[in-house]
Coordinates of C-alpha atoms in Angstrom, one line a residue:
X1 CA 11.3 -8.4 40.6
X2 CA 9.1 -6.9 37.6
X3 CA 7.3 -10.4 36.0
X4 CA 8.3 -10.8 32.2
X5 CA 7.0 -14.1 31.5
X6 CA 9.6 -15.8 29.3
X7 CA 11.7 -13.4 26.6
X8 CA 11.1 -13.9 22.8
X9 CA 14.1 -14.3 20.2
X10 CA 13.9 -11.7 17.8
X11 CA 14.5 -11.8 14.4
X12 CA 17.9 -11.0 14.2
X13 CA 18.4 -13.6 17.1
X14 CA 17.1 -16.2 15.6
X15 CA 19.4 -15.6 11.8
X16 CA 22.5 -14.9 14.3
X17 CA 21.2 -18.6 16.6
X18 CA 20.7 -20.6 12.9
X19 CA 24.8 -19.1 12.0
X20 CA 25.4 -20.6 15.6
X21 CA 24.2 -24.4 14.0
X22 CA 27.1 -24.5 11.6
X23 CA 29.8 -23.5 14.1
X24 CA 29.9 -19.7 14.5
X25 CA 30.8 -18.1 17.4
X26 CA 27.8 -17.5 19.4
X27 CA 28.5 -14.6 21.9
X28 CA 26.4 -12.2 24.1
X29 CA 27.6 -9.1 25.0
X30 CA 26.0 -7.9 27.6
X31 CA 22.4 -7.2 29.0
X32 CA 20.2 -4.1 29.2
X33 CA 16.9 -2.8 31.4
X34 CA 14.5 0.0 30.4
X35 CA 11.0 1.3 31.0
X36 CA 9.5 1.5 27.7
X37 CA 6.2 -0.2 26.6
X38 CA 5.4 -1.6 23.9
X39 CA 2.0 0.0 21.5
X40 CA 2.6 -1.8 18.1
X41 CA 5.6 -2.5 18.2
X42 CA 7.0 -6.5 16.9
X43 CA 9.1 -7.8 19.5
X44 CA 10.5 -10.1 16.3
X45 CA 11.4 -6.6 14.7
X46 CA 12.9 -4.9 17.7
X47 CA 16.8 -4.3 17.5
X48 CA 17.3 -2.4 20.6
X49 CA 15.4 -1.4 23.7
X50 CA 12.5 1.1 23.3
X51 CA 13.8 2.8 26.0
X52 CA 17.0 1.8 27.8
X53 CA 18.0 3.1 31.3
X54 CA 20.7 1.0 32.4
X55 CA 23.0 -1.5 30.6
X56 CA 24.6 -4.3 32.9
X57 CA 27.5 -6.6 32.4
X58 CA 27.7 -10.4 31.7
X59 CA 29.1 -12.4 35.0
X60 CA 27.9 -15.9 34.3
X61 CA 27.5 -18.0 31.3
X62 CA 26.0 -21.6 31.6
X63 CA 25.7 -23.6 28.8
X64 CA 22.6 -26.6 29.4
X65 CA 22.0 -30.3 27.5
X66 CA 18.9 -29.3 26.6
X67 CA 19.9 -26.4 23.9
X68 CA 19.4 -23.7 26.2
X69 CA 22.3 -21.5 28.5
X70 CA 22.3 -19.7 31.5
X71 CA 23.1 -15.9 31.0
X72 CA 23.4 -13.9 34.4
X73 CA 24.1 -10.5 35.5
X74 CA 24.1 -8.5 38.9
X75 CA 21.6 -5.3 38.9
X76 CA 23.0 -2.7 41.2
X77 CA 21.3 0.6 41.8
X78 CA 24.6 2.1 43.0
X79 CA 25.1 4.4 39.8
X80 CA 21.0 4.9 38.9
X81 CA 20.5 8.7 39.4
X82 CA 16.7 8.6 38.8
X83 CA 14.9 5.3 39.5
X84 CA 12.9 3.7 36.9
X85 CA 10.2 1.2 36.5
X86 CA 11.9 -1.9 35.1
X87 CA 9.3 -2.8 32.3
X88 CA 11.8 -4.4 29.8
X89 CA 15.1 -6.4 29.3
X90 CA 17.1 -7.7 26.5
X91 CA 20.1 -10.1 26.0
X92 CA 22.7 -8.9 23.2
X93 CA 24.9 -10.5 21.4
X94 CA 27.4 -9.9 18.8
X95 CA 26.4 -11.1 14.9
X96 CA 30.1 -11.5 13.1
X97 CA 28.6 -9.9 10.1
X98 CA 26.5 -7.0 11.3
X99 CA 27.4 -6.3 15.0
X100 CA 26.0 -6.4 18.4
X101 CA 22.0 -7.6 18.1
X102 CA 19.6 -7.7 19.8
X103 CA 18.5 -12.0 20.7
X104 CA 15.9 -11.6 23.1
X105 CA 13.4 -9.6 24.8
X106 CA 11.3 -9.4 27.2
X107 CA 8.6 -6.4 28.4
X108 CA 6.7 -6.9 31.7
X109 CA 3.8 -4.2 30.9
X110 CA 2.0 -3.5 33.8
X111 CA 4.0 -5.7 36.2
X112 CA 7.3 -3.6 36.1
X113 CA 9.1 -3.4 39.2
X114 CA 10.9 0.0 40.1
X115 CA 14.2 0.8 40.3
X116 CA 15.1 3.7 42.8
X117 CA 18.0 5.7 42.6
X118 CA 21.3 4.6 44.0
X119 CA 22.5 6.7 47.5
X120 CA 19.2 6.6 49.5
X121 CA 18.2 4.0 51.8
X122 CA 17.2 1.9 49.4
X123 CA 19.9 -0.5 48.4
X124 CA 19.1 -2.6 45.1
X125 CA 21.4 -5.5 44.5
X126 CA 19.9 -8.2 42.3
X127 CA 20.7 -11.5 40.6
X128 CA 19.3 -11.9 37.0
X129 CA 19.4 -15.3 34.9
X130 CA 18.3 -15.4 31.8
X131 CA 17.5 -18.5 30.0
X132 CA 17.6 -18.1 26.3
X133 CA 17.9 -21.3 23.7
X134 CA 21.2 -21.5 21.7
X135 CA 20.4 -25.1 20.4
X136 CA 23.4 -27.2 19.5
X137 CA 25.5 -24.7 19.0
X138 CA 29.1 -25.5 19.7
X139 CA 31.1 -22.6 20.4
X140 CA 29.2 -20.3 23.0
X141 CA 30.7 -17.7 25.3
X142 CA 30.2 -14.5 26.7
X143 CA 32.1 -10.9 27.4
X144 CA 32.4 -11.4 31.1
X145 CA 33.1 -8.6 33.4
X146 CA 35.5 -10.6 36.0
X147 CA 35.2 -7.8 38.9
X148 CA 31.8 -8.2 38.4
X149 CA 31.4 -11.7 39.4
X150 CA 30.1 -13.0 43.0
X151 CA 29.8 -16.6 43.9
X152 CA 26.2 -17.2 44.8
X153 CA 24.7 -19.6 47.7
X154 CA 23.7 -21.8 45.3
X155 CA 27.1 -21.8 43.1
X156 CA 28.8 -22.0 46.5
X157 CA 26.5 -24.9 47.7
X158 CA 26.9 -26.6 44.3
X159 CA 30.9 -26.6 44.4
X160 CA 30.8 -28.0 48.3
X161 CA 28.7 -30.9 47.6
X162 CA 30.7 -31.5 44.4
X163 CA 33.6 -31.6 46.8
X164 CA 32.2 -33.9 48.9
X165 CA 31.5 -36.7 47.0
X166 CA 34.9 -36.5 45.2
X167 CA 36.2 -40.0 46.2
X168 CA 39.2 -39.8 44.5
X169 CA 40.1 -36.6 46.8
X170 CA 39.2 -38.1 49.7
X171 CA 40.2 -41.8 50.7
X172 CA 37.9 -44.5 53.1
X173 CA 38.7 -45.5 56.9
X174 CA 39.9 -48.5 55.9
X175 CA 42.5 -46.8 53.0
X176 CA 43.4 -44.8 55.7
X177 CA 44.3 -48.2 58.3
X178 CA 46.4 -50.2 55.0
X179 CA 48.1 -47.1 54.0
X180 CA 49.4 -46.0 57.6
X181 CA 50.8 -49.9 57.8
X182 CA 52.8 -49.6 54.8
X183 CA 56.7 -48.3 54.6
X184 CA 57.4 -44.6 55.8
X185 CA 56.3 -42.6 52.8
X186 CA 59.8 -41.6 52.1
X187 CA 60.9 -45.6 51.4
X188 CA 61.5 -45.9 47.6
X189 CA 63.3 -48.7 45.6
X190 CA 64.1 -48.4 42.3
X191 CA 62.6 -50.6 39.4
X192 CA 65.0 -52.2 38.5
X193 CA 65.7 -53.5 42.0
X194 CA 62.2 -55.5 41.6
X195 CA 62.0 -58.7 40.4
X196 CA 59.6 -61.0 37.9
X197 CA 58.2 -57.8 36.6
X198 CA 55.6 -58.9 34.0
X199 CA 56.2 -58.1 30.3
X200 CA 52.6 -58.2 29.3
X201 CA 49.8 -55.5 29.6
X202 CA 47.7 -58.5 31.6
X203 CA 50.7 -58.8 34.0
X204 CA 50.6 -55.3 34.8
X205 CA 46.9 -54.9 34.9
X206 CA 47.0 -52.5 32.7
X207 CA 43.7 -51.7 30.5
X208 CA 44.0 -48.5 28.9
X209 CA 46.3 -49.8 26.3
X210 CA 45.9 -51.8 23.0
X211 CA 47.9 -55.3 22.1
X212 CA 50.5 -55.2 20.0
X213 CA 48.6 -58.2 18.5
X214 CA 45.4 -56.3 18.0
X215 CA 47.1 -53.5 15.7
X216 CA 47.2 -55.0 11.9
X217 CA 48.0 -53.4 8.8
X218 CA 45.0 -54.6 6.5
X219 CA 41.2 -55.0 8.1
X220 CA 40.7 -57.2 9.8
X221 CA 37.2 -57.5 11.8
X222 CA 37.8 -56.0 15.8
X223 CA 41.5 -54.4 15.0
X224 CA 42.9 -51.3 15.0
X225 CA 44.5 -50.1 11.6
X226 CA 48.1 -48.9 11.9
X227 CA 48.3 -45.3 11.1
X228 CA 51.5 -44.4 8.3
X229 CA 54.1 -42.2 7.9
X230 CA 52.4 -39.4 7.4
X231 CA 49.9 -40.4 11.0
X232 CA 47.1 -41.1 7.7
X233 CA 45.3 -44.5 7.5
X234 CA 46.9 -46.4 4.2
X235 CA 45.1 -45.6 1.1
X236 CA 44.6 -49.3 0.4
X237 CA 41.9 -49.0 3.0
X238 CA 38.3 -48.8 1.5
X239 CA 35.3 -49.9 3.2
X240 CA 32.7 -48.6 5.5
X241 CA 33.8 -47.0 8.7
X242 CA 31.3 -46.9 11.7
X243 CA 30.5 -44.4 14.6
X244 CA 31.2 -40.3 14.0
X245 CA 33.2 -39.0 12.2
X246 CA 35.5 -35.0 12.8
X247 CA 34.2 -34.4 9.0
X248 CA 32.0 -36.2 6.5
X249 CA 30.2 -35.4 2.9
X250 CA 26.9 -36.2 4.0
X251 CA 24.7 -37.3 7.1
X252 CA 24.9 -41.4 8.0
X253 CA 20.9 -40.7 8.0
X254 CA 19.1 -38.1 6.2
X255 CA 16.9 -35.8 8.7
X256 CA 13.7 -34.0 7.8
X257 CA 14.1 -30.3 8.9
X258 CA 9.7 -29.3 8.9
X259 CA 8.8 -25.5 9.7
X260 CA 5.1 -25.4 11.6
X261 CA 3.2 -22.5 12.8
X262 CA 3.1 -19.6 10.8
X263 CA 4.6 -20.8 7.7
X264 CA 4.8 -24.9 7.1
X265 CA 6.9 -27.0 4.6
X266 CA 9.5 -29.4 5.2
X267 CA 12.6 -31.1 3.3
X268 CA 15.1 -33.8 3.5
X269 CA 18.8 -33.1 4.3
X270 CA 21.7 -35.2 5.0
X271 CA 24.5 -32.8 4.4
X272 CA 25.5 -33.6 0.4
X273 CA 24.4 -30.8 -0.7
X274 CA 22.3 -27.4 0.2
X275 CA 18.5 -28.5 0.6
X276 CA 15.5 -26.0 0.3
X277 CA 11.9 -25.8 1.7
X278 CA 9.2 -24.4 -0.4
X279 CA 6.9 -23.0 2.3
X280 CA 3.6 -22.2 2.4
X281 CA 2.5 -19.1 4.4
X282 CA -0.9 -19.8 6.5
X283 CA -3.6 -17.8 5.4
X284 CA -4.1 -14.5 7.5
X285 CA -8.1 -14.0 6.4
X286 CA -7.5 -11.4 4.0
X287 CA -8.6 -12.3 0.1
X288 CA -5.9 -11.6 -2.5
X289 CA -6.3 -8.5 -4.2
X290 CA -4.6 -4.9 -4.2
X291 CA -5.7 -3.0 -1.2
X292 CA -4.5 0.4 -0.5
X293 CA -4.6 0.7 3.1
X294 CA -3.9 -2.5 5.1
X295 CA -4.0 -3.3 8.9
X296 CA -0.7 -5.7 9.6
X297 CA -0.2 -7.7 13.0
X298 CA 2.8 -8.1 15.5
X299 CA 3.8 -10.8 13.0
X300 CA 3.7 -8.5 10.0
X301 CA 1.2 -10.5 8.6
X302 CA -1.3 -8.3 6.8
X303 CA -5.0 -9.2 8.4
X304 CA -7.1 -6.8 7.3
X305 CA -7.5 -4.4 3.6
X306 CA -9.6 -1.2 2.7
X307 CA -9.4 1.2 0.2
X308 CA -8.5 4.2 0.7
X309 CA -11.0 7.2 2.3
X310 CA -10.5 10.9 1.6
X311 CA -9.8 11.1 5.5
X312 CA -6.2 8.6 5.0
X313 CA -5.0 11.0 2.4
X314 CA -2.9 14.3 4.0
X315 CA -3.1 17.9 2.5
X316 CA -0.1 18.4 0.5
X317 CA 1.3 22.1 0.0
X318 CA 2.1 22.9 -3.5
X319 CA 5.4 24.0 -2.6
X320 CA 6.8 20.7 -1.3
X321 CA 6.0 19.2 -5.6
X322 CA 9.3 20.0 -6.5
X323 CA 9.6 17.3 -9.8
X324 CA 7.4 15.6 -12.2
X325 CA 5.2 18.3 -12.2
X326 CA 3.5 18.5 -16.2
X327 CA 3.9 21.5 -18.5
X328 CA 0.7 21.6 -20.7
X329 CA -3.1 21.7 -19.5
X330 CA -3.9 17.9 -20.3
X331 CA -0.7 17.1 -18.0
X332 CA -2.7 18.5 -15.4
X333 CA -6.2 17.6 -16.6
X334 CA -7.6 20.9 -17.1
X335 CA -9.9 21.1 -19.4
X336 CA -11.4 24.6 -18.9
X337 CA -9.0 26.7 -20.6
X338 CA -7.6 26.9 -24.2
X339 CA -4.1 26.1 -25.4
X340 CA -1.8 28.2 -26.6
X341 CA -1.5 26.0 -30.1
X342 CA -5.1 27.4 -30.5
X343 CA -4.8 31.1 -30.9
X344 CA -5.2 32.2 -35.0
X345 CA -5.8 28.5 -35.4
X346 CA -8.8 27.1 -37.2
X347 CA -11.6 26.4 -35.0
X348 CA -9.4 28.3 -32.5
X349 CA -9.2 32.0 -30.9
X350 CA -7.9 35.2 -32.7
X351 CA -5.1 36.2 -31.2
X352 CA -4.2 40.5 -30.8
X353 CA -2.0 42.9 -32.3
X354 CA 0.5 45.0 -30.5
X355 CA -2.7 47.7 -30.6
X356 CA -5.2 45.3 -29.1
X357 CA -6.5 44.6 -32.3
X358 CA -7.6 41.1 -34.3
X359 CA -5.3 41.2 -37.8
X360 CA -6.6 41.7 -40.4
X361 CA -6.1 38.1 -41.9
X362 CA -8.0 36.2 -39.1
X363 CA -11.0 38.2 -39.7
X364 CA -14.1 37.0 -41.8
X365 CA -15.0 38.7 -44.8
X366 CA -18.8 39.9 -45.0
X367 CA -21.1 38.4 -46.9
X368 CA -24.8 38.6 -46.8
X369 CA -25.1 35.7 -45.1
X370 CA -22.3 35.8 -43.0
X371 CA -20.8 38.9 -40.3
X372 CA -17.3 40.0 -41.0
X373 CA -15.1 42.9 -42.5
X374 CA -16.4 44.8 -45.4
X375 CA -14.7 47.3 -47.7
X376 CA -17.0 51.1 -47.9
X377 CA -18.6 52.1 -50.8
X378 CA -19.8 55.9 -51.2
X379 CA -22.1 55.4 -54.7
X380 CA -26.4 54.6 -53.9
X381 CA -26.4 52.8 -57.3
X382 CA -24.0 50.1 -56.3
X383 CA -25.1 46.6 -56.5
X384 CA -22.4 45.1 -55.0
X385 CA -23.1 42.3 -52.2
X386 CA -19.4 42.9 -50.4
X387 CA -19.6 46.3 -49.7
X388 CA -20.9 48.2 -47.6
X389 CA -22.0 51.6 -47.7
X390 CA -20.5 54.9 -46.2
X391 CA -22.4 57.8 -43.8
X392 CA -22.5 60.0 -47.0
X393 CA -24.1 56.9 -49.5
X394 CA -26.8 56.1 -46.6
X395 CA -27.6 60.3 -46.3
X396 CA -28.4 60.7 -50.4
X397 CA -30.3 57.2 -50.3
X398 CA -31.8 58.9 -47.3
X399 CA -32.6 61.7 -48.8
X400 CA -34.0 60.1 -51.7
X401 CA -36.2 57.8 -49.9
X402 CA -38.0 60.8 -47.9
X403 CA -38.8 62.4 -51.2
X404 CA -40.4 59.4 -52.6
X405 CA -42.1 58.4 -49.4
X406 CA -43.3 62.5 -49.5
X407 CA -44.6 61.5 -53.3
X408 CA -45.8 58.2 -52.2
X409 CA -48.0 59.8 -49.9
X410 CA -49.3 62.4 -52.1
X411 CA -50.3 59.9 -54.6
X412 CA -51.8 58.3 -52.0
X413 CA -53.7 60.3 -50.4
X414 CA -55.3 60.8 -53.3
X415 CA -55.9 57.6 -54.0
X416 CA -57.5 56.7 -50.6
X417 CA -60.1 59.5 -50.8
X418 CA -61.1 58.2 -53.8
X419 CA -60.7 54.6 -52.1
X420 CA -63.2 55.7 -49.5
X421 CA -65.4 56.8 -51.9
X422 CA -65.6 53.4 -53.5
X423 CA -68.7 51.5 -51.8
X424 CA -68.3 48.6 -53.9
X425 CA -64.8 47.7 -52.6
X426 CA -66.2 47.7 -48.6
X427 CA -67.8 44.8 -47.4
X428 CA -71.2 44.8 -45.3
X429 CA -72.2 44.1 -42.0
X430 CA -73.0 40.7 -42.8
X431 CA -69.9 40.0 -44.4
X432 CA -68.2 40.9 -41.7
X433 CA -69.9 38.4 -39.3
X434 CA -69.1 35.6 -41.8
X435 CA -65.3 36.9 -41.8
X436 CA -65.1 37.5 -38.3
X437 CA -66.1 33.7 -37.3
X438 CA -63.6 31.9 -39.4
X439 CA -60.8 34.0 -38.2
X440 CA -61.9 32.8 -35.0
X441 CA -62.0 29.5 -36.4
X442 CA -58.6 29.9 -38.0
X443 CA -57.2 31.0 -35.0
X444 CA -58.0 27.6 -33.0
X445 CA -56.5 25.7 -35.2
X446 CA -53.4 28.0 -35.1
X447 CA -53.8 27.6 -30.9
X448 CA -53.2 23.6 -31.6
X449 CA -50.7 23.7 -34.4
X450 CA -47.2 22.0 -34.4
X451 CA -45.8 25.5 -33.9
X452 CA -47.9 26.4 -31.0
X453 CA -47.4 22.8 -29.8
X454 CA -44.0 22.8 -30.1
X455 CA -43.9 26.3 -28.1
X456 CA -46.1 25.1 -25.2
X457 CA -44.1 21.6 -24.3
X458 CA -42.8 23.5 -21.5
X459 CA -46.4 23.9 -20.1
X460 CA -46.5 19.8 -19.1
X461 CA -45.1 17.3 -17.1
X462 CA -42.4 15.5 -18.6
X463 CA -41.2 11.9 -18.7
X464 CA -38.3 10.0 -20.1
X465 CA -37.3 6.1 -20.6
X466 CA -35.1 4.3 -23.1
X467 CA -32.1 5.1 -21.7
X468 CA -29.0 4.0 -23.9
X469 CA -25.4 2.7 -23.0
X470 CA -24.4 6.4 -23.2
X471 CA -27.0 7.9 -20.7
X472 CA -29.0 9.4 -23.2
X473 CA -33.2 8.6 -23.0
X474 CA -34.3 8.2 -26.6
X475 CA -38.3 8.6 -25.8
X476 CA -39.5 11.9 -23.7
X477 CA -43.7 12.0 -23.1
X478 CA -45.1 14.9 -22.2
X479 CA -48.4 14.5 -20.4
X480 CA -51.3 17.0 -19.7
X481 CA -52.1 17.9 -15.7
X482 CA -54.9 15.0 -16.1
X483 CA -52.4 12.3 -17.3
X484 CA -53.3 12.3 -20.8
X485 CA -50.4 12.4 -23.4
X486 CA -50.1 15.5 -25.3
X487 CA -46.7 14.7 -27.5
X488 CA -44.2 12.0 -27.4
X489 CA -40.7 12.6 -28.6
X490 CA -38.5 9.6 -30.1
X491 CA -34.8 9.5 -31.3
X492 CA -34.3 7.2 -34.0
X493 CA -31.6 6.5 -37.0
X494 CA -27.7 6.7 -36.8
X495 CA -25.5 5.2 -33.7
X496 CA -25.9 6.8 -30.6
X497 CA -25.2 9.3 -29.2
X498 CA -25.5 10.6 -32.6
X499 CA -29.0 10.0 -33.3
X500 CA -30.2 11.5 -37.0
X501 CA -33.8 11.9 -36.1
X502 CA -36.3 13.1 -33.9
X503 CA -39.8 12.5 -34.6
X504 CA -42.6 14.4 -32.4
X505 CA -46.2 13.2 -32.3
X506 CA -49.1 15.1 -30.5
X507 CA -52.1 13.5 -29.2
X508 CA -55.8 14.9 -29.3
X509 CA -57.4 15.7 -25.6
X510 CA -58.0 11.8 -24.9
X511 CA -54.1 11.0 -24.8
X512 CA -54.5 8.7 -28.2
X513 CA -55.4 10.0 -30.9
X514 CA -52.7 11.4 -33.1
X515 CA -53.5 15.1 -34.6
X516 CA -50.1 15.9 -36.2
X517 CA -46.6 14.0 -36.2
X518 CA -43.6 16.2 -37.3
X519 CA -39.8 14.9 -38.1
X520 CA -36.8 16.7 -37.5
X521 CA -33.2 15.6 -39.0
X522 CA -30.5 16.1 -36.5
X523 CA -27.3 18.2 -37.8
X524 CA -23.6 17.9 -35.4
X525 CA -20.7 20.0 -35.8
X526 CA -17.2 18.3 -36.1
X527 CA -17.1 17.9 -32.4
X528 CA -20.4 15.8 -32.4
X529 CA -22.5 18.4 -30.5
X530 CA -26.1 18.4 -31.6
X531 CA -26.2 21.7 -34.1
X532 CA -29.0 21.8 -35.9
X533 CA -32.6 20.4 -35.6
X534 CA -33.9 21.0 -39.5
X535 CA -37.7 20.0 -40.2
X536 CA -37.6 17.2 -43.0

């Protein structure tokens, strides 16, 4: 027979057992085999077989003193069509509020037994007892299949002996001798034929009755009270009343009902009214917090938390959003397009005509300082600084300009020959020389000036520190190939990350001398980006 080791109340048993305690009916049903195993599963949870094959009728209910009963049940293989392996077995019962449960279960793993299919040579008849607790539950029973039950050795062996040592059944040897001496068994006489009958209990011998003399109608200490009328005790009777009674408002002595294990706390009770037990979990090893993936044990308990990795989290199609989905760009964070409250909005986009054109009134009017739409003017002696001017204005300014650049030239023409002809205005050789060194001198400096600086940063290594709480590093160095500093940027002024000035010093060969230091006031547009960098 397949090994299950002892079969645990679930859940459900164990609310439908506590009913039991206050006098519900407590009874099984009936009792069912399968071959599934268990892989996660809670036993405590389970409210039916993981995999039932067969389910088998109650023929024996035995109730024990110790809060425990007997349930048995005949396993025959006579209607099995395909044998099994007999890996698990529960006992059910039927819960007046929900229906049949399941009370207890058992799984035998690895030491199932099989079950082969009724009709070949194997013939499987067994005998299964189940012990399962119903504590002091008053009322249990059991739906009994009648044709179903067989007397067993042992129930057979257990009624003989009982037999046997009935002595009011049977009589002794010596009863046997007295009573074959008496008068034929058919001699009778008739009471009143006998004489100096007794008028006492004592003279009869009689001792399960009560005097006369010991029933009173007030208390008195070791009598019995005379019931009234109505079979009531009198209502002058007050007092205290010892040993148990059918009903009562409260326990003669309180009892402590204590919860161990998983969960402890514990409370008085004696029946006056409902009592309740704070309880205190014990602690699975897993610090408080929010976790969102959690590992959870046979008892539900939750012994282990993570957070969750990119791997725990499924691909979900688009299609299967069907509600709560947003309607504008920041409902679904995007942040790479432009809303549609932005088009001819200030600061926003220009929107098109019906002819792919910008209107007219979100366009820009020239300036000379700033692009935009311009109304034509066809005169070359306008001086207007809104117009602009046509094909035909540009052609006679044209046309004007080559004649004066064709008199310009004349004129000077003339006046170069006699330029050229002019020794006094041309320098001499030595002149020259002089000249020529401090252009050359001139353009050194020019080599090393802020501007030429300022061009060449890109040339050296560079280095930042003084990183703020926004990420942005207030000092940048830039160092020569030897090490030496060449220029040192600092931000400075304002609240960052809108600094309001950059100041730029450049260092001499050695890395410390200063040569020049230049400051820079730092302009942002309404959106805080830096705009400007404007020399002070």
């Amino acid at each position: 027979m397949s090994a299950f080791g002892g079969l645990i109340m679930t859940n459900r048993g164990r609310i439908l057992q506590t009913k039991a305690q206050t006098g519900v009916q407590l009874t099984f049903t009936r009792i069912a085999l399968g071959d599934g195993s268990l892989s996660g599963q809670s036993i405590l949870e389970l409210n039916q077989l993981i995999n039932e094959k067969k389910s088998v009728s109650i023929t024996k209910l035995k109730t024990q003193p110790d809060g425990k009963a007997v349930v048995g049940a005949v396993l025959s293989n006579q209607d099995i069509t395909t044998g099994f392996y007999w890996r698990e077995i529960g006992v059910f019962a039927q819960d007046p509020d929900i229906g049949e449960i399941l009370y207890c279960y058992g799984n035998a793993g690895s030491a199932a037994e099989y079950i082969p299919a009724g009709g070949g040579s194997d013939i499987i008849e067994k005998n299964i007892d189940i012990i399962t607790i119903v504590g002091n539950a008053s009322n249990v029973s059991a739906t009994i299949n009648q044709s179903l039950v067989f007397e067993t050795p042992e129930g057979a062996q257990e009624k003989v002996d009982a037999h046997a040592n009935d002595t009011t059944k049977h009589i002794t040897e010596a009863e046997r001798i007295a009573w074959n001496s008496k008068a034929d068994q058919n001699h009778t006489h008739a009471f009143s034929d006998i004489t100096g009958k007794p008028t006492t209990l004592a003279g009869y011998g009689i001792t399960d009755a009560v005097s006369s003399s010991d029933v009173v109608s007030t208390p008195t200490a070791n009598k019995i009270l005379k019931l009234d009328a109505n079979a009531k005790l009198p209502a002058s009777i007050t007092g205290n009343a010892d040993g148990n009674a059918a009903t009562a408002s409260k326990l003669q002595t309180a009892r402590t009902i204590s919860l161990s294990g998983d969960a402890t706390g514990s409370t008085s009770f004696d029946g006056s009214a409902n009592a309740a037990i704070s309880v205190t979990l014990a602690n699975s090893g897993v610090t408080s917090g929010t976790y969102t993936k959690v590992t959870v044990d046979s008892k539900g308990r939750v012994t282990a938390g993570q957070s969750l990795s990119a791997s725990d989290i499924p691909n979900l199609d688009w299609s299967k959003i069907t509600s709560g989905k947003p309607t504008t760009l920041a409902g679904y964070g995007i942040t790479d397009a432009i809303p549609a409250s932005q088009k001819g909005a200030a600061n926003g986009v220009a929107s098109l005509d019906s002819g792919a054109k910008v209107p007219t009134s979100q366009l820009p009017s020239a300036s000379t300082s700033a692009a935009g739409i311009v109304q034509l003017n066809n005169t070359t002696n306008s001086t207007s600084t809104t117009q602009a001017a046509t094909a035909n204005a540009v052609k006679q300014a044209y046309d004007k300009a080559t004649q004066a650049e064709t008199n310009a030239k004349s004129y000077t023409d003339q006046q170069l020959a006699a330029h050229l002809a002019d020794n006094v205005k041309h320098i001499t050789a030595e002149e020259r020389a002089v000249w020529n060194s401090a252009e050359a001198n001139a353009k050194a400096y020019t080599d090393s000036a802020p501007e030429a600086m300022q061009r060449n940063l890109e040339r050296f290594s560079k280095y930042k520190s003084g990183k703020d709480s926004n990420g942005i590093y207030t000092t940048v160095e830039y160092k020569r190939a030897d090490g030496t500093l060449f220029a040192r940027s600092v931000l400075s002024g304002g609240t960052s990350p809108q600094y309001t000035t950059r100041t730029i010093t450049y260092y001499d060969t050695d890395g410390t001398t200063v040569i020049d230091t230049v400051t820079y006031n730092l302009i942002y547009d309404t959106d805080g980006n830096l705009k400007d960098e404007v020399l002070a």
